[in-house]
mmCIF file of C-alpha atoms in Angstrom:
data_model
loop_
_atom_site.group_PDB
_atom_site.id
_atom_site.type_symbol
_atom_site.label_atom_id
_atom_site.label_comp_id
_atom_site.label_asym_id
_atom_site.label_seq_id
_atom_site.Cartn_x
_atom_site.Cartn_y
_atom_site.Cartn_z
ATOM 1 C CA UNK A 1 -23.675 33.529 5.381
ATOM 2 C CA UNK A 2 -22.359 30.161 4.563
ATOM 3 C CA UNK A 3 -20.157 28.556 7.365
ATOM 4 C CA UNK A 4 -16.458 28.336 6.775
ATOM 5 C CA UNK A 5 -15.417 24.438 6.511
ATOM 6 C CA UNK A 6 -11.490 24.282 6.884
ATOM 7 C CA UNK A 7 -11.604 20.878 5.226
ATOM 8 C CA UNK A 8 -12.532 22.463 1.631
ATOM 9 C CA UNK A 9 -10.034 25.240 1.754
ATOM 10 C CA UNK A 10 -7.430 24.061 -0.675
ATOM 11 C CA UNK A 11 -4.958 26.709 0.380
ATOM 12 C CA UNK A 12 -5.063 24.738 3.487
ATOM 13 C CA UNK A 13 -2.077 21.745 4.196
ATOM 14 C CA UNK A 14 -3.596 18.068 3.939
ATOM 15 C CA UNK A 15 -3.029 18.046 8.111
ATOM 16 C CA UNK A 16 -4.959 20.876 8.827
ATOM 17 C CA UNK A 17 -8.208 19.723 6.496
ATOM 18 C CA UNK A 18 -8.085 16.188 7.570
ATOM 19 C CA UNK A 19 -8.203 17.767 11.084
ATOM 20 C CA UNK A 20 -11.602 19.738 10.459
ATOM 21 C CA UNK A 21 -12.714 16.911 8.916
ATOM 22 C CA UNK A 22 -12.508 14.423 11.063
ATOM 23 C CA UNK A 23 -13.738 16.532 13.801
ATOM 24 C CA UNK A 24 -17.040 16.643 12.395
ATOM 25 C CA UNK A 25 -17.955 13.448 12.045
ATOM 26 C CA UNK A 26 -19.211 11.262 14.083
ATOM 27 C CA UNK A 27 -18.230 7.902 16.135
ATOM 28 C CA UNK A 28 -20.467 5.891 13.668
ATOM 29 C CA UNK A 29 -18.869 7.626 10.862
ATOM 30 C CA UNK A 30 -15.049 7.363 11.804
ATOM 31 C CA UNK A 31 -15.733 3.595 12.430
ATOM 32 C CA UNK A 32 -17.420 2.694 9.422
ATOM 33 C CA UNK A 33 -14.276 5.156 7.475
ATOM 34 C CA UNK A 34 -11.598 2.233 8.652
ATOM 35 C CA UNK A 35 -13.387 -0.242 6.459
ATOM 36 C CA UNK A 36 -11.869 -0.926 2.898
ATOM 37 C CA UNK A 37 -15.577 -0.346 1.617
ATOM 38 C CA UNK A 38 -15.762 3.333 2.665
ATOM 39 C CA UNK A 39 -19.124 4.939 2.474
ATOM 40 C CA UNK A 40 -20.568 8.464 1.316
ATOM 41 C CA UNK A 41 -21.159 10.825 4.230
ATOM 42 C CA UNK A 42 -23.352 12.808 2.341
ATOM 43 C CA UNK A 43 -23.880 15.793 4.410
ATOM 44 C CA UNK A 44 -20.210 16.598 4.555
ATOM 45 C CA UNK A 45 -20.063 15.785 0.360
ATOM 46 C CA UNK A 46 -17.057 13.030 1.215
ATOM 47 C CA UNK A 47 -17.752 9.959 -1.700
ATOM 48 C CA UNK A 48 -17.697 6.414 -0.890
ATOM 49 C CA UNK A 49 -14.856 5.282 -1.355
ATOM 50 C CA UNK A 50 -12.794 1.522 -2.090
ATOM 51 C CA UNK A 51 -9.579 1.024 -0.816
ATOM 52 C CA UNK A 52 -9.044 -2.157 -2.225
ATOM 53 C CA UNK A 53 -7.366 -2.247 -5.839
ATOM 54 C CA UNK A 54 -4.256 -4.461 -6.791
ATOM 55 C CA UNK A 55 -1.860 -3.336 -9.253
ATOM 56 C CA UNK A 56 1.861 -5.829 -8.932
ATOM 57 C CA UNK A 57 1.534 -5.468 -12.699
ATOM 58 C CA UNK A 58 -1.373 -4.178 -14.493
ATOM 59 C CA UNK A 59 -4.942 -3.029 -13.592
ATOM 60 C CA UNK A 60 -6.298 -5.310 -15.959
ATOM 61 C CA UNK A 61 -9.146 -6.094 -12.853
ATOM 62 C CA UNK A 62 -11.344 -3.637 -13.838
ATOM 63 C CA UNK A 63 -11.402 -3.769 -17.287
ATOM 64 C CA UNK A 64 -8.822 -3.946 -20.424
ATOM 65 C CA UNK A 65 -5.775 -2.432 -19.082
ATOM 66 C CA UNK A 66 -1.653 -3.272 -19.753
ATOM 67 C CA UNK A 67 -0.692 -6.309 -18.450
ATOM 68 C CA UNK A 68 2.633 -7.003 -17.797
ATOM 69 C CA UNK A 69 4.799 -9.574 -16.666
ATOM 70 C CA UNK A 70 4.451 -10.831 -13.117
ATOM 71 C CA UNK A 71 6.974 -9.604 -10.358
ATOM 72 C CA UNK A 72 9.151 -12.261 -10.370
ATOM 73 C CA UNK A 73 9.678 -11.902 -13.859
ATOM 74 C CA UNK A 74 10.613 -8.266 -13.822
ATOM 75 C CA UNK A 75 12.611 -8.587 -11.150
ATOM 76 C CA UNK A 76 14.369 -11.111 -13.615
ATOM 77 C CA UNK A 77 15.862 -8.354 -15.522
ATOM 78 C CA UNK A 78 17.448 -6.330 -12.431
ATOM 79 C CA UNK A 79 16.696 -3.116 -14.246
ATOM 80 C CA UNK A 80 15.396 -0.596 -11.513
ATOM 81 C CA UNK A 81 14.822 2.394 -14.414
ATOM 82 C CA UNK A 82 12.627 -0.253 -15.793
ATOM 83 C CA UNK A 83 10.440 -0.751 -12.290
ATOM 84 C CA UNK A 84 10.344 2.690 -12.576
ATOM 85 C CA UNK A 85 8.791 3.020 -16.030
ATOM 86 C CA UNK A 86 6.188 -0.087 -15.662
ATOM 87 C CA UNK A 87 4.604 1.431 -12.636
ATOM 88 C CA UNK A 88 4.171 4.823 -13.868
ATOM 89 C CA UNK A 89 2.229 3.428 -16.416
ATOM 90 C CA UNK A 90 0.185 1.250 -14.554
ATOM 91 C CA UNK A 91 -0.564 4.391 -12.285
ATOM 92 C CA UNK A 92 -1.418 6.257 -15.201
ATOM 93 C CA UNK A 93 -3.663 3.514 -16.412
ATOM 94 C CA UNK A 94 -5.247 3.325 -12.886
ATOM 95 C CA UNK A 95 -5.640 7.500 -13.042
ATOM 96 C CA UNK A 96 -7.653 7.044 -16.369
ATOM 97 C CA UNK A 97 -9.640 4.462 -15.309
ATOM 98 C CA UNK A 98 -10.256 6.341 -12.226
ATOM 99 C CA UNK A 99 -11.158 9.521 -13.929
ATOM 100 C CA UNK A 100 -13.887 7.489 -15.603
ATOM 101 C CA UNK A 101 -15.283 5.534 -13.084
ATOM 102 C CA UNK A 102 -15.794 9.522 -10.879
ATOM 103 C CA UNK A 103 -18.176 9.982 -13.920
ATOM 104 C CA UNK A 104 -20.602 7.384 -13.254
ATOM 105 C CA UNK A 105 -20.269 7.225 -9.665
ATOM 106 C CA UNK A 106 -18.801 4.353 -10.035
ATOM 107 C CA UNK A 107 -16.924 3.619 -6.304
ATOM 108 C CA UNK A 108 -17.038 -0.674 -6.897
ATOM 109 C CA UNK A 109 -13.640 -2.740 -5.709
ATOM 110 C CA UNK A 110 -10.894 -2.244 -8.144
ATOM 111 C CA UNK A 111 -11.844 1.474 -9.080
ATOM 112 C CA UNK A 112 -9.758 3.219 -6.690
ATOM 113 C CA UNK A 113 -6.398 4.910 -6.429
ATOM 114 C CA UNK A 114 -4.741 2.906 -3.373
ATOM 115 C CA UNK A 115 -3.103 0.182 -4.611
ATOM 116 C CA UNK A 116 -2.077 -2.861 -2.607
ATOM 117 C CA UNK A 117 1.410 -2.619 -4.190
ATOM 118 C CA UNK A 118 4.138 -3.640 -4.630
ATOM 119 C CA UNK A 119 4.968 -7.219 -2.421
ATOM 120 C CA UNK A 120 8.075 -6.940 -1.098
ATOM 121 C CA UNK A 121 8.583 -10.267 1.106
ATOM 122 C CA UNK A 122 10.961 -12.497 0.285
ATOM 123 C CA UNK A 123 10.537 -15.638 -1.309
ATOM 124 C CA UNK A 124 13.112 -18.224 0.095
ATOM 125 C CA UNK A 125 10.780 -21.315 -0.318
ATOM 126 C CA UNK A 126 9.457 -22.335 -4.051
ATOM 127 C CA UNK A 127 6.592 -24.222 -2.580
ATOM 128 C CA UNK A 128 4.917 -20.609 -1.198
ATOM 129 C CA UNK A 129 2.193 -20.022 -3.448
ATOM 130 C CA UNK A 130 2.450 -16.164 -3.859
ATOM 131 C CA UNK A 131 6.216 -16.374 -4.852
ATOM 132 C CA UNK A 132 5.692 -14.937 -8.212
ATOM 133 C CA UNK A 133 4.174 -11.929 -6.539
ATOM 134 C CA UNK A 134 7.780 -11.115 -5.363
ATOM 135 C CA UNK A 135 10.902 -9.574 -6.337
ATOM 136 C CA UNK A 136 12.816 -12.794 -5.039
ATOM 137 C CA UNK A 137 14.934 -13.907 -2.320
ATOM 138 C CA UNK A 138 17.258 -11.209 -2.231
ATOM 139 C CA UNK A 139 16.768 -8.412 0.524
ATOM 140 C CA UNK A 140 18.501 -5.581 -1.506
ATOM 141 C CA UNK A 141 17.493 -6.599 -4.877
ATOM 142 C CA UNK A 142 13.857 -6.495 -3.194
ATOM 143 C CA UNK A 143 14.997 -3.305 -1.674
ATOM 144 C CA UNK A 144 16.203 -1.163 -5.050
ATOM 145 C CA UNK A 145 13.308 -2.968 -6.820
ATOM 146 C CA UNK A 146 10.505 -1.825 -4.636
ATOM 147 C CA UNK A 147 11.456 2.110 -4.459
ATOM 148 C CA UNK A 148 11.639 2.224 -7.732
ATOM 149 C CA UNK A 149 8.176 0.451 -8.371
ATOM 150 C CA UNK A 150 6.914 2.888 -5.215
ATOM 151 C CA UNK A 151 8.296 5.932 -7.024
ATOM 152 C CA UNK A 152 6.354 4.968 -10.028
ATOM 153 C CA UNK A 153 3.081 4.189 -8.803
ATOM 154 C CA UNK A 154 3.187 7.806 -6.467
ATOM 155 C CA UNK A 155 4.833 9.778 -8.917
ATOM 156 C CA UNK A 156 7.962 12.734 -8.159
ATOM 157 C CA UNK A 157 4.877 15.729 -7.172
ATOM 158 C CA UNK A 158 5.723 17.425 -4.161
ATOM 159 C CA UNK A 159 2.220 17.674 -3.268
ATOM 160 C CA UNK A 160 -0.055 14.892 -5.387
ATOM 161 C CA UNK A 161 0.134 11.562 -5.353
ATOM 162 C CA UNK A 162 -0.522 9.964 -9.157
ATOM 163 C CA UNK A 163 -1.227 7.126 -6.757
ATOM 164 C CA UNK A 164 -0.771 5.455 -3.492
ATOM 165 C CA UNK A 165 0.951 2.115 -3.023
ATOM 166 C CA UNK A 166 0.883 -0.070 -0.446
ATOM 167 C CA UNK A 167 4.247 -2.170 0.927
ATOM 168 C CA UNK A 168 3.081 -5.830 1.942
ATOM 169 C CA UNK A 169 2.628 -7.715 3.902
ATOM 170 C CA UNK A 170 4.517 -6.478 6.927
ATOM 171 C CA UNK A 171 6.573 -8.842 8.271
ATOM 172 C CA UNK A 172 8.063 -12.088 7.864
ATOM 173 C CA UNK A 173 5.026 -13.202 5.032
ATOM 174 C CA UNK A 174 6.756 -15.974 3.264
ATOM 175 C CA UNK A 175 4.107 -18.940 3.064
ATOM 176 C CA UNK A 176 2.660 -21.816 3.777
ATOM 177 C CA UNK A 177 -0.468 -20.097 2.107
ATOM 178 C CA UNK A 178 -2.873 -22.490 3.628
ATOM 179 C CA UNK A 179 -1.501 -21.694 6.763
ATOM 180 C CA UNK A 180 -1.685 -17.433 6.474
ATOM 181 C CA UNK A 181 -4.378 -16.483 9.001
ATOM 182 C CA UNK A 182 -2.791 -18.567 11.603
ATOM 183 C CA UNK A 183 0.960 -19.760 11.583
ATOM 184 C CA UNK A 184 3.480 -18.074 13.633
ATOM 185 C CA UNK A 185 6.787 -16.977 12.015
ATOM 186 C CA UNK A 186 9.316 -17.442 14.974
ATOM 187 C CA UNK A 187 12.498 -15.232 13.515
ATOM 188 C CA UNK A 188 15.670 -14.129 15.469
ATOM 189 C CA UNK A 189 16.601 -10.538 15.300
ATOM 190 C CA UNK A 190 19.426 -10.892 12.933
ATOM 191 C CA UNK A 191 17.503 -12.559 10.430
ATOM 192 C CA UNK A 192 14.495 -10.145 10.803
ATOM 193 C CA UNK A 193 16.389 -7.103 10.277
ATOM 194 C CA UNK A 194 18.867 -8.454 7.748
ATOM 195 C CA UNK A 195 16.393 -10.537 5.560
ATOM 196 C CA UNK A 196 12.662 -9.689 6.285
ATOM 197 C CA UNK A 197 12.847 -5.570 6.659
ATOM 198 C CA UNK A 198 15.174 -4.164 4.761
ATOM 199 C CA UNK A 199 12.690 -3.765 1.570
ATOM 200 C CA UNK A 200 10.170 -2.381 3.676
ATOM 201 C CA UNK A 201 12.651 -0.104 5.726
ATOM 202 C CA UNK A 202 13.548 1.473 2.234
ATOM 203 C CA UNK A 203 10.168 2.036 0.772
ATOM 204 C CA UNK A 204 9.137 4.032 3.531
ATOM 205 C CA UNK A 205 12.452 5.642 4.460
ATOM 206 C CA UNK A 206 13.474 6.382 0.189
ATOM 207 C CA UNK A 207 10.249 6.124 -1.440
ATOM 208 C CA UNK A 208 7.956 7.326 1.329
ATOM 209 C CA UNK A 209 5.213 4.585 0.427
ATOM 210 C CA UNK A 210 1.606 6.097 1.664
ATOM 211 C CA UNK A 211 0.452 3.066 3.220
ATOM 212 C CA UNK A 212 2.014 -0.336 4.645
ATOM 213 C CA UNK A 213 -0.075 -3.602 4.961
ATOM 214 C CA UNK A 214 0.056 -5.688 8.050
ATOM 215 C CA UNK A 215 0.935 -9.616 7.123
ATOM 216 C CA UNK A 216 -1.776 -11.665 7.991
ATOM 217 C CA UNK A 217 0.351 -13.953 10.651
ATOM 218 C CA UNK A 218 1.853 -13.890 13.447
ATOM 219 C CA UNK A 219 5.561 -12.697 13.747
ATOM 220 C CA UNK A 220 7.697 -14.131 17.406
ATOM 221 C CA UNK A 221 3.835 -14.193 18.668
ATOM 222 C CA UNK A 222 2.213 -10.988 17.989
ATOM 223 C CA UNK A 223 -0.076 -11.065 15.183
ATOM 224 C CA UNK A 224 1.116 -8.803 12.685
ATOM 225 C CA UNK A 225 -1.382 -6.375 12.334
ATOM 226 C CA UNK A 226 -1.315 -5.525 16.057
ATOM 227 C CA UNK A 227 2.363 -5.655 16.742
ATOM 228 C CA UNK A 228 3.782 -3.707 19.081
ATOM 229 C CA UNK A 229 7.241 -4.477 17.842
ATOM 230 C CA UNK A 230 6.492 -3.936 14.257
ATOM 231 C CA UNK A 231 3.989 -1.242 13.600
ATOM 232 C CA UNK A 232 5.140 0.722 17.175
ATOM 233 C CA UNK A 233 8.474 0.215 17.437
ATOM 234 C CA UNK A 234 9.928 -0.326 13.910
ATOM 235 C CA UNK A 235 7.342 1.018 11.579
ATOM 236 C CA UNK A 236 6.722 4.275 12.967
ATOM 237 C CA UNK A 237 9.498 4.401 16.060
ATOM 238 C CA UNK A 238 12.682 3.596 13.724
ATOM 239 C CA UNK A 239 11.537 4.458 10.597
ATOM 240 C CA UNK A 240 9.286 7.389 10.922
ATOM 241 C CA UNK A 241 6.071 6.317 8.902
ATOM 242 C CA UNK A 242 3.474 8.319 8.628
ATOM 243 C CA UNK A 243 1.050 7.290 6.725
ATOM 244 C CA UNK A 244 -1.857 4.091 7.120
ATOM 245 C CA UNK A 245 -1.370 0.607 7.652
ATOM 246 C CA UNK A 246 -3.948 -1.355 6.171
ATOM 247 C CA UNK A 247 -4.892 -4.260 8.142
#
């Protein structure tokens, strides 16, 4: 008789499969599923798997895809229906390309379904190089901008994702670029809860974004990705995330 494995039973919640799942792999095998270039474990039939795939507005990386106009330009027009309506179409774009790609086994960067969007920091200085990845310097514009984009890329099914996007890059990510592996962002509490969270705050608390990604500096000392304060405290603590940060 062919053993029962709780992980394919569909009729199962996403919990209780991951749970069976994960309990029979190994250490070598959980370690080498944090990286963004997941591999097959063949004897338990999971694929390899990407994580990394950008979508801010288009998926035009892999391929001929919609492009459309850069952040900071949508967020020109202050039209959250429109948010809306630009990333359900990228995410349908990114499904179709995805289908494909399943076909030919075809598990290269850019061919996934996580995308690392949308970028919610705030972009007070015009010298920061990654500006135009942005909704702007406004905190609630940011805010009503970003669950809207969220709720397009994921889609409104209680129990699919179309997608999964990714809220970066968590916190107080604002430039110099040259700088981004090592400054430290020294902020006082005011400023970091009225300025730097409130976009991320609301696409995790409205829009329930799957995944969150760490900013690659340090915030008040702590690098961000290993933050106490903000992953611990804030991020899950506060605001009840559940899903992955991506590091």
């Amino acid at each position: 008789m062919q053993e029962y494995k709780a992980y394919l039973d569909e009729n199962l919640d996403f919990e209780e499969r991951a749970k069976d799942l994960v309990s029979r792999m190994t250490l070598e095998e959980k370690v080498f599923q944090t990286l963004y270039t997941a591999p097959a474990i063949e004897r338990l039939g999971v694929k390899a798997y990407n994580w990394w795939n950008e979508a801010l507005h288009g998926v035009a990386r892999a391929g001929v895809a919609t492009v459309f106009p850069q952040a900071i330009g949508l967020a020109a027009t202050f039209d959250e229906d429109l948010l809306e309506e630009v990333a359900d179409t990228i995410s349908t774009e990114g499904r179709a390309k995805f289908n494909m790609q399943q076909k030919y086994n075809d598990t290269d960067i850019y061919k996934g379904l996580t995308f690392w969007s949308p970028n919610v920091n705030i972009f007070r200085d015009p010298r920061w190089g990654r500006g135009h990845e942005t909704y702007g310097e406004d905190p609630y514009l940011s805010s009503r901008l970003g669950v809207r984009f969220v709720e397009g890329i994921q889609g409104h099914d209680k129990k699919y994702m179309k997608a999964a996007a990714c809220a970066k890059h968590f916190a107080v990510h604002s430039g110099p670029e040259d700088l981004r592996h090592s400054f430290n962002a020294v902020v006082s509490k005011q400023d970091l809860y009225e300025t730097y969270l409130p976009a991320f705050k609301a696409c995790v608390q409205e829009a329930k974004v799957e995944s969150v990604m760490g900013a690659y500096n340090r915030t008040n000392g702590e690098p961000c990705c290993g933050s106490k304060t903000l992953l611990k405290d804030i991020l899950r603590g506060e605001w009840g995330f559940k899903g992955h940060v991506t590091s």
